[in-house]
PDB file of C-alpha atoms in Angstrom:
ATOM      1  CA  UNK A   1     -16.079  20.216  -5.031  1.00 62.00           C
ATOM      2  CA  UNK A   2     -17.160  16.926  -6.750  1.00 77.00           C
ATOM      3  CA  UNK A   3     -15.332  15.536  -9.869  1.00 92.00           C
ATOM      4  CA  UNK A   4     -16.878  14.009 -12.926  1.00 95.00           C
ATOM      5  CA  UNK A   5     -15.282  10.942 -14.047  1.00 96.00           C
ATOM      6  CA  UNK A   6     -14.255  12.143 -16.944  1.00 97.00           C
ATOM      7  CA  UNK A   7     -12.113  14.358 -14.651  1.00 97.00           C
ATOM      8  CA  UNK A   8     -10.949  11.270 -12.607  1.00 98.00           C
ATOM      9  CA  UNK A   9     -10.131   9.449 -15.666  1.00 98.00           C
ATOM     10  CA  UNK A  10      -7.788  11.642 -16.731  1.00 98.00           C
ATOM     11  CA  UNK A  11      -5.686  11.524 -13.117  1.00 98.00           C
ATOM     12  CA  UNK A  12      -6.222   7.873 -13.563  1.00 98.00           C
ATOM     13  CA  UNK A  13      -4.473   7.732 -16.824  1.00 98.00           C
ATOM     14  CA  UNK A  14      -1.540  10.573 -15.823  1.00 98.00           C
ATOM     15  CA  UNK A  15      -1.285   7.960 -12.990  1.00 98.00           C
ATOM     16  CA  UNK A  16      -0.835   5.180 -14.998  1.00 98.00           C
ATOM     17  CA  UNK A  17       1.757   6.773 -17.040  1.00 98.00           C
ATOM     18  CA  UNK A  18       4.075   7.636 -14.341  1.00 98.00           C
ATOM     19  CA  UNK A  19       3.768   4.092 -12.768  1.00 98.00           C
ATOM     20  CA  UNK A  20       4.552   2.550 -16.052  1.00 98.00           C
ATOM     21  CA  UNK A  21       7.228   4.336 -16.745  1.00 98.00           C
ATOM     22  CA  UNK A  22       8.321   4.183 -13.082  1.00 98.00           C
ATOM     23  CA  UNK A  23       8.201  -0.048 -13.038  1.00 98.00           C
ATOM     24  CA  UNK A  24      10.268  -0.585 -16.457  1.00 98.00           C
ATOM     25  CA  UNK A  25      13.175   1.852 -14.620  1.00 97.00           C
ATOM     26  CA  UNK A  26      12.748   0.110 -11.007  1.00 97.00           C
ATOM     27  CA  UNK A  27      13.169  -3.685 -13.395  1.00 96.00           C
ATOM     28  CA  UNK A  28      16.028  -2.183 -15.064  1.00 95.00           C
ATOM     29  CA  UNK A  29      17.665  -2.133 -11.656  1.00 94.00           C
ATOM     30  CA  UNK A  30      16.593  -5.347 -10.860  1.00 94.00           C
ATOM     31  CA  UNK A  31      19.622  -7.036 -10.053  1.00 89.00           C
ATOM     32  CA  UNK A  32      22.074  -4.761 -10.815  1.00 88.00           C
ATOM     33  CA  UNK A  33      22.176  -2.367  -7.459  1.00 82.00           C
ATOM     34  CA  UNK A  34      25.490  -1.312  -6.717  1.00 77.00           C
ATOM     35  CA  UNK A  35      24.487   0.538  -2.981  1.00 73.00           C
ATOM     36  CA  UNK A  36      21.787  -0.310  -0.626  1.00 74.00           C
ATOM     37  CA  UNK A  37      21.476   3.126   1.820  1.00 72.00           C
ATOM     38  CA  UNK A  38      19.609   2.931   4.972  1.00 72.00           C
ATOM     39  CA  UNK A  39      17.439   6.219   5.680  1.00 63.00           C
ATOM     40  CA  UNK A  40      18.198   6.251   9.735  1.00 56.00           C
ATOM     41  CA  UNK A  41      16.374   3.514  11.225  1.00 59.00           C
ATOM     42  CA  UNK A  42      17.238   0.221  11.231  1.00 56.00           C
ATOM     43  CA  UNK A  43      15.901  -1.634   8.178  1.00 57.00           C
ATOM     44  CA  UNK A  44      14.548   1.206   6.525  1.00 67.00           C
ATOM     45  CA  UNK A  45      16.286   1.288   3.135  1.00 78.00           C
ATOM     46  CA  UNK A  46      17.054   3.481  -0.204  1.00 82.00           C
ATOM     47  CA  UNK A  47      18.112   2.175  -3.589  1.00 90.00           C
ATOM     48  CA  UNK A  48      19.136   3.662  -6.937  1.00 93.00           C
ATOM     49  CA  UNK A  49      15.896   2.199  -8.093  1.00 95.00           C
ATOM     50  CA  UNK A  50      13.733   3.828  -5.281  1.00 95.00           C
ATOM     51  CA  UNK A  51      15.248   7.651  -6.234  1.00 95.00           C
ATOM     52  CA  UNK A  52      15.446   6.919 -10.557  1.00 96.00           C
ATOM     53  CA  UNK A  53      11.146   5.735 -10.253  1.00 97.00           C
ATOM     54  CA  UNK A  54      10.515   8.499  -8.342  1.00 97.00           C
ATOM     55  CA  UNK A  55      12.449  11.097 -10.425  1.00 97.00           C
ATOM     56  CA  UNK A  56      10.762   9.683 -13.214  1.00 98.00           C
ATOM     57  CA  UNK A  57       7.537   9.975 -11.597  1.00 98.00           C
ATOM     58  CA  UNK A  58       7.574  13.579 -10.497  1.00 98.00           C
ATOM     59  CA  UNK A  59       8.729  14.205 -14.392  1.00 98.00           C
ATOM     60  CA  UNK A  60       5.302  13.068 -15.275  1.00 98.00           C
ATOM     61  CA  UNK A  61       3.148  14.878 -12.630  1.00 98.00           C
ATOM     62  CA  UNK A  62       4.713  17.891 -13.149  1.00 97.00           C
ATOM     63  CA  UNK A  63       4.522  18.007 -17.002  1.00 98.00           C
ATOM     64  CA  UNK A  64       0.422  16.954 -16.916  1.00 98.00           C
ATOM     65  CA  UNK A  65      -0.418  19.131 -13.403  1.00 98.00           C
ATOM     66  CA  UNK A  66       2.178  20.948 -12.204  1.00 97.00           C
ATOM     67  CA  UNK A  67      -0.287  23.086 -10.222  1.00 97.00           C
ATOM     68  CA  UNK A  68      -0.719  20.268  -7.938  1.00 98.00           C
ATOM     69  CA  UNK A  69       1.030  19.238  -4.449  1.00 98.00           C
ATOM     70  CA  UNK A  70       2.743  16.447  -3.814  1.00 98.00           C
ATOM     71  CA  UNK A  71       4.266  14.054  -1.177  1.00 98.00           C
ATOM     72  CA  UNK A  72       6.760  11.205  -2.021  1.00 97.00           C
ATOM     73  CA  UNK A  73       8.579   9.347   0.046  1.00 94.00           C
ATOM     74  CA  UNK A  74      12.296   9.902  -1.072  1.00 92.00           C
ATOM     75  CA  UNK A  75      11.705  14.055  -1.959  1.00 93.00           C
ATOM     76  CA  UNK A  76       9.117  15.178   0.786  1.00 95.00           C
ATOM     77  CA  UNK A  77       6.549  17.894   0.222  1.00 96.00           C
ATOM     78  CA  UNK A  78       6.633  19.305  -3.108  1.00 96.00           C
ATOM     79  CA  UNK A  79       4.677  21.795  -5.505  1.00 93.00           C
ATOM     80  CA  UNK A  80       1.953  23.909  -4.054  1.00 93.00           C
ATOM     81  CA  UNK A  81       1.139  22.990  -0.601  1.00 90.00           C
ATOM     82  CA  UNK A  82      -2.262  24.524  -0.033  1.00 95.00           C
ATOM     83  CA  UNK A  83      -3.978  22.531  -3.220  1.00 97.00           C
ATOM     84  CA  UNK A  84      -6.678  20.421  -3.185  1.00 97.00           C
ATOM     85  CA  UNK A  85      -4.741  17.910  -4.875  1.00 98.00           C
ATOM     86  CA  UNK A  86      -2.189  15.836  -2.988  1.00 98.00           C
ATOM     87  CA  UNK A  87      -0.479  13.061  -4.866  1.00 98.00           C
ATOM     88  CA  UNK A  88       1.084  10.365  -2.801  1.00 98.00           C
ATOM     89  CA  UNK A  89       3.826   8.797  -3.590  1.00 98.00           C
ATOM     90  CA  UNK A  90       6.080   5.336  -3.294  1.00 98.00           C
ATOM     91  CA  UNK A  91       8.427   4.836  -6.335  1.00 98.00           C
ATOM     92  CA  UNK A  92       9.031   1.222  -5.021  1.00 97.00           C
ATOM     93  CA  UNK A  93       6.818   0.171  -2.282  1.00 97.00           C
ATOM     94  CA  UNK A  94       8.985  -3.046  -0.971  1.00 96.00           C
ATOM     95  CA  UNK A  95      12.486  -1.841  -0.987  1.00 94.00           C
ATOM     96  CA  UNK A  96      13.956  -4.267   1.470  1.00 92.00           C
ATOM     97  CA  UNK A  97      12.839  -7.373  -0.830  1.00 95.00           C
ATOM     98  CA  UNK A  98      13.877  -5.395  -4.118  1.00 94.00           C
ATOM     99  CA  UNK A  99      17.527  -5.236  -2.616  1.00 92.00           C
ATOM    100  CA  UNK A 100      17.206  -8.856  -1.629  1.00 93.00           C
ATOM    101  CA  UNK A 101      16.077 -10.419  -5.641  1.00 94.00           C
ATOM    102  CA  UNK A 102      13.035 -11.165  -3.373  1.00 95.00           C
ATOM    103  CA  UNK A 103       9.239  -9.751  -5.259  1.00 94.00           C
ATOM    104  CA  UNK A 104       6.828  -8.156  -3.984  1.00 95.00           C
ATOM    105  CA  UNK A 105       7.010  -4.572  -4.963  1.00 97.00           C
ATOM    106  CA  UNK A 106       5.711  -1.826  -6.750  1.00 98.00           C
ATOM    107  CA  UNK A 107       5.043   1.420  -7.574  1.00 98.00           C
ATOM    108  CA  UNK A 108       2.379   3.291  -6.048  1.00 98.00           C
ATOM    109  CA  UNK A 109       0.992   6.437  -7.116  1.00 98.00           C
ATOM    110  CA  UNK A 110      -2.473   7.998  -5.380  1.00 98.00           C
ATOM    111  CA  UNK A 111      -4.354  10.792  -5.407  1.00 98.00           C
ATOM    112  CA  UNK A 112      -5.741  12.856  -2.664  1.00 98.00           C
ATOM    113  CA  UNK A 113      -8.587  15.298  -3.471  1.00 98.00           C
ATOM    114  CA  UNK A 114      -9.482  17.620  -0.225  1.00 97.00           C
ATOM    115  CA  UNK A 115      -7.579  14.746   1.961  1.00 97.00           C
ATOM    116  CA  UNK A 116      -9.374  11.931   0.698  1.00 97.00           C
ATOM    117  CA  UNK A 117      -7.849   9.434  -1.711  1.00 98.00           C
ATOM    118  CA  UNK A 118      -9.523   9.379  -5.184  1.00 98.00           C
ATOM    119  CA  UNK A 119      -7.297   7.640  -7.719  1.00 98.00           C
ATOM    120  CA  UNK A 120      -4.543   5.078  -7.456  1.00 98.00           C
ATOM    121  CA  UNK A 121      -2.574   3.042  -9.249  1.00 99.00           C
ATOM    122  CA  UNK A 122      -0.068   0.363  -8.380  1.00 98.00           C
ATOM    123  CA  UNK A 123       2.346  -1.319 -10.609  1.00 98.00           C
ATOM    124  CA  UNK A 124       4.032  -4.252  -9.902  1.00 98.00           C
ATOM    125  CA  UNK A 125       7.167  -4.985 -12.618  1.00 97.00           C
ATOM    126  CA  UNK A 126       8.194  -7.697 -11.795  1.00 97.00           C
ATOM    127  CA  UNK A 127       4.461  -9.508 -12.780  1.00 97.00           C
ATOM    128  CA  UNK A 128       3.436  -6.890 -14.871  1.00 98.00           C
ATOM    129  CA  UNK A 129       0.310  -6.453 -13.004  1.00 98.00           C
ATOM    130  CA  UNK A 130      -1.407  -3.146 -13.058  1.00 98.00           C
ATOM    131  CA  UNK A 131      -3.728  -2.312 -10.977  1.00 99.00           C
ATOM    132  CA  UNK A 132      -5.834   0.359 -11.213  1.00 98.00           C
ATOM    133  CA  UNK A 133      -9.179   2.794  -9.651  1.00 98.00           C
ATOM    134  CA  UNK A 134     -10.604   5.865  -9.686  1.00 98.00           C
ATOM    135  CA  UNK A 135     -13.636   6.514  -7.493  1.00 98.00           C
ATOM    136  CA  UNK A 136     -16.969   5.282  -8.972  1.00 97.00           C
ATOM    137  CA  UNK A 137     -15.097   4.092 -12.180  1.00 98.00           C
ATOM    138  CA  UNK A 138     -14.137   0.250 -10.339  1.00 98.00           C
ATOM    139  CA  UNK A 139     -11.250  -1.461  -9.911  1.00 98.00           C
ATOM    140  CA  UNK A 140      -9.112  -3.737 -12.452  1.00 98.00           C
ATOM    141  CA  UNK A 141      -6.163  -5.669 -13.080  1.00 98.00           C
ATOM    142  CA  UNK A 142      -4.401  -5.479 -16.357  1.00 98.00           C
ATOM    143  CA  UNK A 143      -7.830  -4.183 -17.584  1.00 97.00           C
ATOM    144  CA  UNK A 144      -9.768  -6.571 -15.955  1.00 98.00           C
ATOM    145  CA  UNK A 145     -12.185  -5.477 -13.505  1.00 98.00           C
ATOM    146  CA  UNK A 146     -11.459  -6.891  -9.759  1.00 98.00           C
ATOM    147  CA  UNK A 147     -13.418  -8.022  -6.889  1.00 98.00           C
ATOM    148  CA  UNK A 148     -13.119  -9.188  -3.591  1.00 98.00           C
ATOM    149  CA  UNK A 149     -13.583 -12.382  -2.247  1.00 98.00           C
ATOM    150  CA  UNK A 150     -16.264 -14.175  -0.672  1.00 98.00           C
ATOM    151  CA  UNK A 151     -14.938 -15.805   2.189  1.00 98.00           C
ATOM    152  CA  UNK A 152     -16.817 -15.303   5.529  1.00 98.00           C
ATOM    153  CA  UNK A 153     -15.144 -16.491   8.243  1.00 98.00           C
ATOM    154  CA  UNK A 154     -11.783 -16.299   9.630  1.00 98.00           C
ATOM    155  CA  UNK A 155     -11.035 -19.928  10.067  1.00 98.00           C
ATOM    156  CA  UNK A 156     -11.670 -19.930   5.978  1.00 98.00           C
ATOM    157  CA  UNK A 157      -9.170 -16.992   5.512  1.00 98.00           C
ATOM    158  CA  UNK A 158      -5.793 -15.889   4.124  1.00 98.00           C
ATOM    159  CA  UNK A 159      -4.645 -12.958   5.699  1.00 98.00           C
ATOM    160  CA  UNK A 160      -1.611 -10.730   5.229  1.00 98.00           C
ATOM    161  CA  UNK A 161       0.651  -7.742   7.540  1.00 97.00           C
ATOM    162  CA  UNK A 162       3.387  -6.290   7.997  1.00 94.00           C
ATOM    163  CA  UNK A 163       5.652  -5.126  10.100  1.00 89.00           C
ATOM    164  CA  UNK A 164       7.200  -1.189  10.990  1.00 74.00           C
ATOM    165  CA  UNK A 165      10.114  -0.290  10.805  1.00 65.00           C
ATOM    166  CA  UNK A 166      10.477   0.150  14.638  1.00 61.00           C
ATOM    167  CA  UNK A 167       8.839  -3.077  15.531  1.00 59.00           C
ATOM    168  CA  UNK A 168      12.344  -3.804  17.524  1.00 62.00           C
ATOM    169  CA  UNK A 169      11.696  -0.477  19.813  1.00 65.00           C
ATOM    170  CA  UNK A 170       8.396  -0.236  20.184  1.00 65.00           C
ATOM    171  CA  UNK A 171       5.229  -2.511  22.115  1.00 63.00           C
ATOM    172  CA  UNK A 172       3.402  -1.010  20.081  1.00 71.00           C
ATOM    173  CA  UNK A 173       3.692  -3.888  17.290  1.00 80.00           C
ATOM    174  CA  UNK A 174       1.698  -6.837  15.910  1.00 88.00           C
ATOM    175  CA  UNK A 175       3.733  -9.729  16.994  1.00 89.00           C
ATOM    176  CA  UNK A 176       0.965 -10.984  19.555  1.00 89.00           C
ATOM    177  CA  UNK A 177      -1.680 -10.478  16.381  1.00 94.00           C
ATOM    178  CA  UNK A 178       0.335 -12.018  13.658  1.00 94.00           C
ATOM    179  CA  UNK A 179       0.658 -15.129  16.029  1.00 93.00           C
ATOM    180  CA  UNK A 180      -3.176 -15.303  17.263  1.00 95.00           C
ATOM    181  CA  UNK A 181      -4.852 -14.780  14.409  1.00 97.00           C
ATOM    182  CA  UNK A 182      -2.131 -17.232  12.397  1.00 97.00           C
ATOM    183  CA  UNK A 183      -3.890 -19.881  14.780  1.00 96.00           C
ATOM    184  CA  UNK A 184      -7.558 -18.884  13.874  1.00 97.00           C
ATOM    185  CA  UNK A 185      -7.188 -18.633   9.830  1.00 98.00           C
ATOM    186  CA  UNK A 186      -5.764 -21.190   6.993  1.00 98.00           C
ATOM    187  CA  UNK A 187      -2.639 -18.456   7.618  1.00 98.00           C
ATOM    188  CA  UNK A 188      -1.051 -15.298   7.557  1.00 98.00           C
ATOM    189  CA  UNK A 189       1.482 -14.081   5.276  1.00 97.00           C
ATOM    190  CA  UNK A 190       3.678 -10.778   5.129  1.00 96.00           C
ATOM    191  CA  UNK A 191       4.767  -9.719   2.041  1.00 95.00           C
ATOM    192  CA  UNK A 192       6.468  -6.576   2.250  1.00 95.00           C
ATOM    193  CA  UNK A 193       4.318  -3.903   0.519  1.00 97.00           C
ATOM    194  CA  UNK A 194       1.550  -2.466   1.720  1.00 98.00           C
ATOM    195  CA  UNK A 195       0.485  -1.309  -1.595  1.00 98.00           C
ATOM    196  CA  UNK A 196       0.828  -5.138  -2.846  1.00 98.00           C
ATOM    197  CA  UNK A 197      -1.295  -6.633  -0.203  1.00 98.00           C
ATOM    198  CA  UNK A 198      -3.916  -3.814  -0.438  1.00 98.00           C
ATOM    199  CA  UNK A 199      -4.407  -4.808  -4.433  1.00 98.00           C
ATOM    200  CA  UNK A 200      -4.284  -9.015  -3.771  1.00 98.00           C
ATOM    201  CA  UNK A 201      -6.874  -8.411  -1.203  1.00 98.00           C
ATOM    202  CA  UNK A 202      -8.831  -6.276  -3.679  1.00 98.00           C
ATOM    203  CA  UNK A 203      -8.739  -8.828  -6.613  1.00 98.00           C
ATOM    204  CA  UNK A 204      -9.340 -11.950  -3.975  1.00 98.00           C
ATOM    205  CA  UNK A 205      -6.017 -13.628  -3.651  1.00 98.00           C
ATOM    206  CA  UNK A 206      -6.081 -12.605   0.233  1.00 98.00           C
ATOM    207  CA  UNK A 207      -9.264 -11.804   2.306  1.00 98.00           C
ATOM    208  CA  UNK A 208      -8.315  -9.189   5.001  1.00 98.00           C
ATOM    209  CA  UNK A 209      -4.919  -7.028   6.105  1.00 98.00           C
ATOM    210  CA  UNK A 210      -4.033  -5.514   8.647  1.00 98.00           C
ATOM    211  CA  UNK A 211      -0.961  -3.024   9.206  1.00 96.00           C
ATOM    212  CA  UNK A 212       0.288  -0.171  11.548  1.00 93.00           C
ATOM    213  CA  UNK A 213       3.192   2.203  11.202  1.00 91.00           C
ATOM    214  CA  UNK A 214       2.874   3.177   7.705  1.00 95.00           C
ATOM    215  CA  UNK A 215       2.930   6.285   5.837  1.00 96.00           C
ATOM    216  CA  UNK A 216       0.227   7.780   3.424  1.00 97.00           C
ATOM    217  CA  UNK A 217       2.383   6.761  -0.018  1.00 97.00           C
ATOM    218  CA  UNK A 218       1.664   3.290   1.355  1.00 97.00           C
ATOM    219  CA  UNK A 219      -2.094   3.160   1.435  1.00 98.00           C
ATOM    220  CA  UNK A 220      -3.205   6.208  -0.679  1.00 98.00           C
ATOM    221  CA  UNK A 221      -3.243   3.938  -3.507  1.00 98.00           C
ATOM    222  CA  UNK A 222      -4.008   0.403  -2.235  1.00 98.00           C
ATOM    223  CA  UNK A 223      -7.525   2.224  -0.528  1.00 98.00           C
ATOM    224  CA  UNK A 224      -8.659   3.376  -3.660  1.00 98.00           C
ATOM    225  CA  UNK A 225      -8.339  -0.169  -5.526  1.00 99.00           C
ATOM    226  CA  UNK A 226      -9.487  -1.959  -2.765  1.00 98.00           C
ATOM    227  CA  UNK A 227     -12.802   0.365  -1.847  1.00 98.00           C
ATOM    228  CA  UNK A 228     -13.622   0.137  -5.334  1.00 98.00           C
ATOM    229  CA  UNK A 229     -13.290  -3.867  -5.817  1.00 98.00           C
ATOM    230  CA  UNK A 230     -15.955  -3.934  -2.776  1.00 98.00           C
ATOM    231  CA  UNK A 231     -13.992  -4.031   0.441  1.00 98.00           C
ATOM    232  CA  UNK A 232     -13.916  -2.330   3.620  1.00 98.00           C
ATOM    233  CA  UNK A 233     -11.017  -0.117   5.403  1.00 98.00           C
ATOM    234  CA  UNK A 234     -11.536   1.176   8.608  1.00 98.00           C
ATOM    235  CA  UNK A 235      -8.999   1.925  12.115  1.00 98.00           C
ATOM    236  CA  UNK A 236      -9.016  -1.710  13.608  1.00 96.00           C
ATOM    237  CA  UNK A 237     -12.226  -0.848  16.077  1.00 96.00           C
ATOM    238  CA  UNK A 238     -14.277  -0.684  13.204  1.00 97.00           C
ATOM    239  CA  UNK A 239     -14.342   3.322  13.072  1.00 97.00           C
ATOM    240  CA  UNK A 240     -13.669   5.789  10.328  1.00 98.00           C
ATOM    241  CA  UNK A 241     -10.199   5.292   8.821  1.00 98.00           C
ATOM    242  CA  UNK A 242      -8.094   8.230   8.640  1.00 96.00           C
ATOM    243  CA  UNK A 243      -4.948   8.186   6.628  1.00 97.00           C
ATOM    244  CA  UNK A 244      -2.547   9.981   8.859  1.00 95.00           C
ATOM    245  CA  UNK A 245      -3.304   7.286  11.681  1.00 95.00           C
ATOM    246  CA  UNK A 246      -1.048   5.081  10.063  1.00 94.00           C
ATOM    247  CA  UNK A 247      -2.614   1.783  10.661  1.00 95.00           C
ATOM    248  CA  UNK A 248      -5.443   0.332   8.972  1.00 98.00           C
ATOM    249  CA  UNK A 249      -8.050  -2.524   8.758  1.00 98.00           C
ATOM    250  CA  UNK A 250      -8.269  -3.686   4.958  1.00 98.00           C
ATOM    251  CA  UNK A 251     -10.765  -6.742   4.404  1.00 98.00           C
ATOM    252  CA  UNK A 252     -13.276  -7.837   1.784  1.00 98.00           C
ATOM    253  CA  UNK A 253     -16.069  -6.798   4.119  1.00 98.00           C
ATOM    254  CA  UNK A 254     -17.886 -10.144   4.825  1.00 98.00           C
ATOM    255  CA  UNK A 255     -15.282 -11.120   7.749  1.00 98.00           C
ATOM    256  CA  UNK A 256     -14.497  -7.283   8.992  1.00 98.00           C
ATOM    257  CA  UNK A 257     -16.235  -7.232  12.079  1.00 98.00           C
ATOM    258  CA  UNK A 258     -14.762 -10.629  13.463  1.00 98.00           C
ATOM    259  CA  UNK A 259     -11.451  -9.838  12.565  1.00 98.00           C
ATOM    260  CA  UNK A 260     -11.840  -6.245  14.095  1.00 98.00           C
ATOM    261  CA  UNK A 261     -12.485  -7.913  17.038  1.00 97.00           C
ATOM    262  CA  UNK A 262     -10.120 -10.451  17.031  1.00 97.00           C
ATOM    263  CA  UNK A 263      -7.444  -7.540  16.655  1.00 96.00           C
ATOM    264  CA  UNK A 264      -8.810  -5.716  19.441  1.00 95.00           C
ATOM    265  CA  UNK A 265      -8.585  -8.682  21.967  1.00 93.00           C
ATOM    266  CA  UNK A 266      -4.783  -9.495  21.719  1.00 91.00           C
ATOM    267  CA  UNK A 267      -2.423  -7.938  24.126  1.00 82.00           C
ATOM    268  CA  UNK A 268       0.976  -6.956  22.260  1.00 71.00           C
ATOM    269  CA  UNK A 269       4.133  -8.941  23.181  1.00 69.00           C
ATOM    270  CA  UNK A 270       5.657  -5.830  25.246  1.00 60.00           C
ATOM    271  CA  UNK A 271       8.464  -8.285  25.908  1.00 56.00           C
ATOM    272  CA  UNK A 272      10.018  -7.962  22.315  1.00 52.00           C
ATOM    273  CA  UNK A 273      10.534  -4.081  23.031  1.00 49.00           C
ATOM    274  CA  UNK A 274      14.268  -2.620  23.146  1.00 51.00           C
ATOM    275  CA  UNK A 275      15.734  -6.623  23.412  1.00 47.00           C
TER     276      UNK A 275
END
């Protein structure tokens, strides 16, 4: 089943309600935390802030569609499991530099229709930057439509990544990528949130990311913003991206290729796992 925009534009706008009201409670934390939780692994943690957005946000979805499901990262599965609409959820996307005075972060707030994400939004408070999409409807920030950049070649390039939370267990991390391609770009920088770099890429402050170990509330967004300002997302061979893989390739198109296969050369730093 296809939606009209009209349709879309109203998710887009229940979105943008819960986000806004989300930020101004995660700012009216800011500074003022009294307990920093971790959530069982090392690194990963929980705030006052990240459980008063999302409490706030799940207020709003369920007064404008409480017929629909939804998945956030503090409360789980909610609401009706077997709809065709799956909101995704981060109530602050960037925890770890929240608790630390230390910006980015944001709220992020997609929406999955049939498994495939549709409309997101992703606030960031402390900027007051809003960015927004809805498929076929574009991209914009603070109103203002978005695009992606123009660079086309790597050695021209800002890049951004992250890193999972079980980067210290696992081979299966970027160190070995983060270091190569820091060597064949003007850099590479790692904010913190996923959702963040996803929207600078999209409006042309960075030109590709690349990220693995994340979680749908991460990226259900982010996609939607950045597909719609003109860039690419695909796995990091180049093939279909799927959203339960947890890893994407996020770029403004005109370098994706070379920095697909850039990625796919480097041979992880096994020698950083369980040390």
């Amino acid at each position: 089943m296809s939606h009209t925009p009209e349709q879309l534009q109203i998710f887009l706008d229940i979105a943008t309600e819960a986000a806004l009201d989300a930020g101004a409670i995660v700012q009216s934390y800011w500074g003022n935390l009294n307990a920093i939780e971790e959530k069982g692994r090392s690194g990963d943690l929980v705030t006052a802030a990240d459980k008063a957005s999302e409490k706030a946000i799940l207020e709003v979805l369920r007064r404008h569609v409480p017929e629909h499901g939804i998945l956030a990262e503090e409360s789980g599965k909610l609401g009706d499991s077997t709809s065709q609409y799956l909101w995704a959820i981060d109530p602050l996307d960037g925890t770890t530099n929240f608790a630390h005075q230390y910006p980015p972060f944001g709220v992020s707030i997609g929406l999955l229709i049939n498994g495939i994400p549709q409309v997101g939004v992703v606030f960031d408070p402390f900027h007051n930057e809003l960015f927004r999409a809805a498929k076929g409807l574009g991209a914009t920030r603070n109103r203002q439509p978005i695009r992606v950049s123009e660079t086309v070649e790597l050695r021209n390039s800002l890049l951004v990544t992250g890193f999972a939370y079980d980067r210290r267990e696992t081979p299966d991390n970027n160190y070995a990528e983060f270091c190569h391609l820091t060597h064949l770009t003007q850099g590479v920088r790692r904010s913190g949130s996923a959702s963040i770099d996803l929207c600078y890429v999209s409006c042309g402050r960075l030109d590709g990311y690349w990220e693995r170990g994340l979680s749908p509330w991460d990226l259900a967004a982010g996609v939607v913003i950045l597909s719609e300002a003109g860039g690419k997302i695909t796995a990091y061979d180049g093939s279909p991206w799927k959203i339960e893989s947890g890893r994407i390739l996020a770029t403004n198109g005109k370098l994706h290729e070379s920095l697909s296969q850039e990625l796919l050369q480097v041979t992880p730093l096994e020698r950083w796992a369980n040390s």
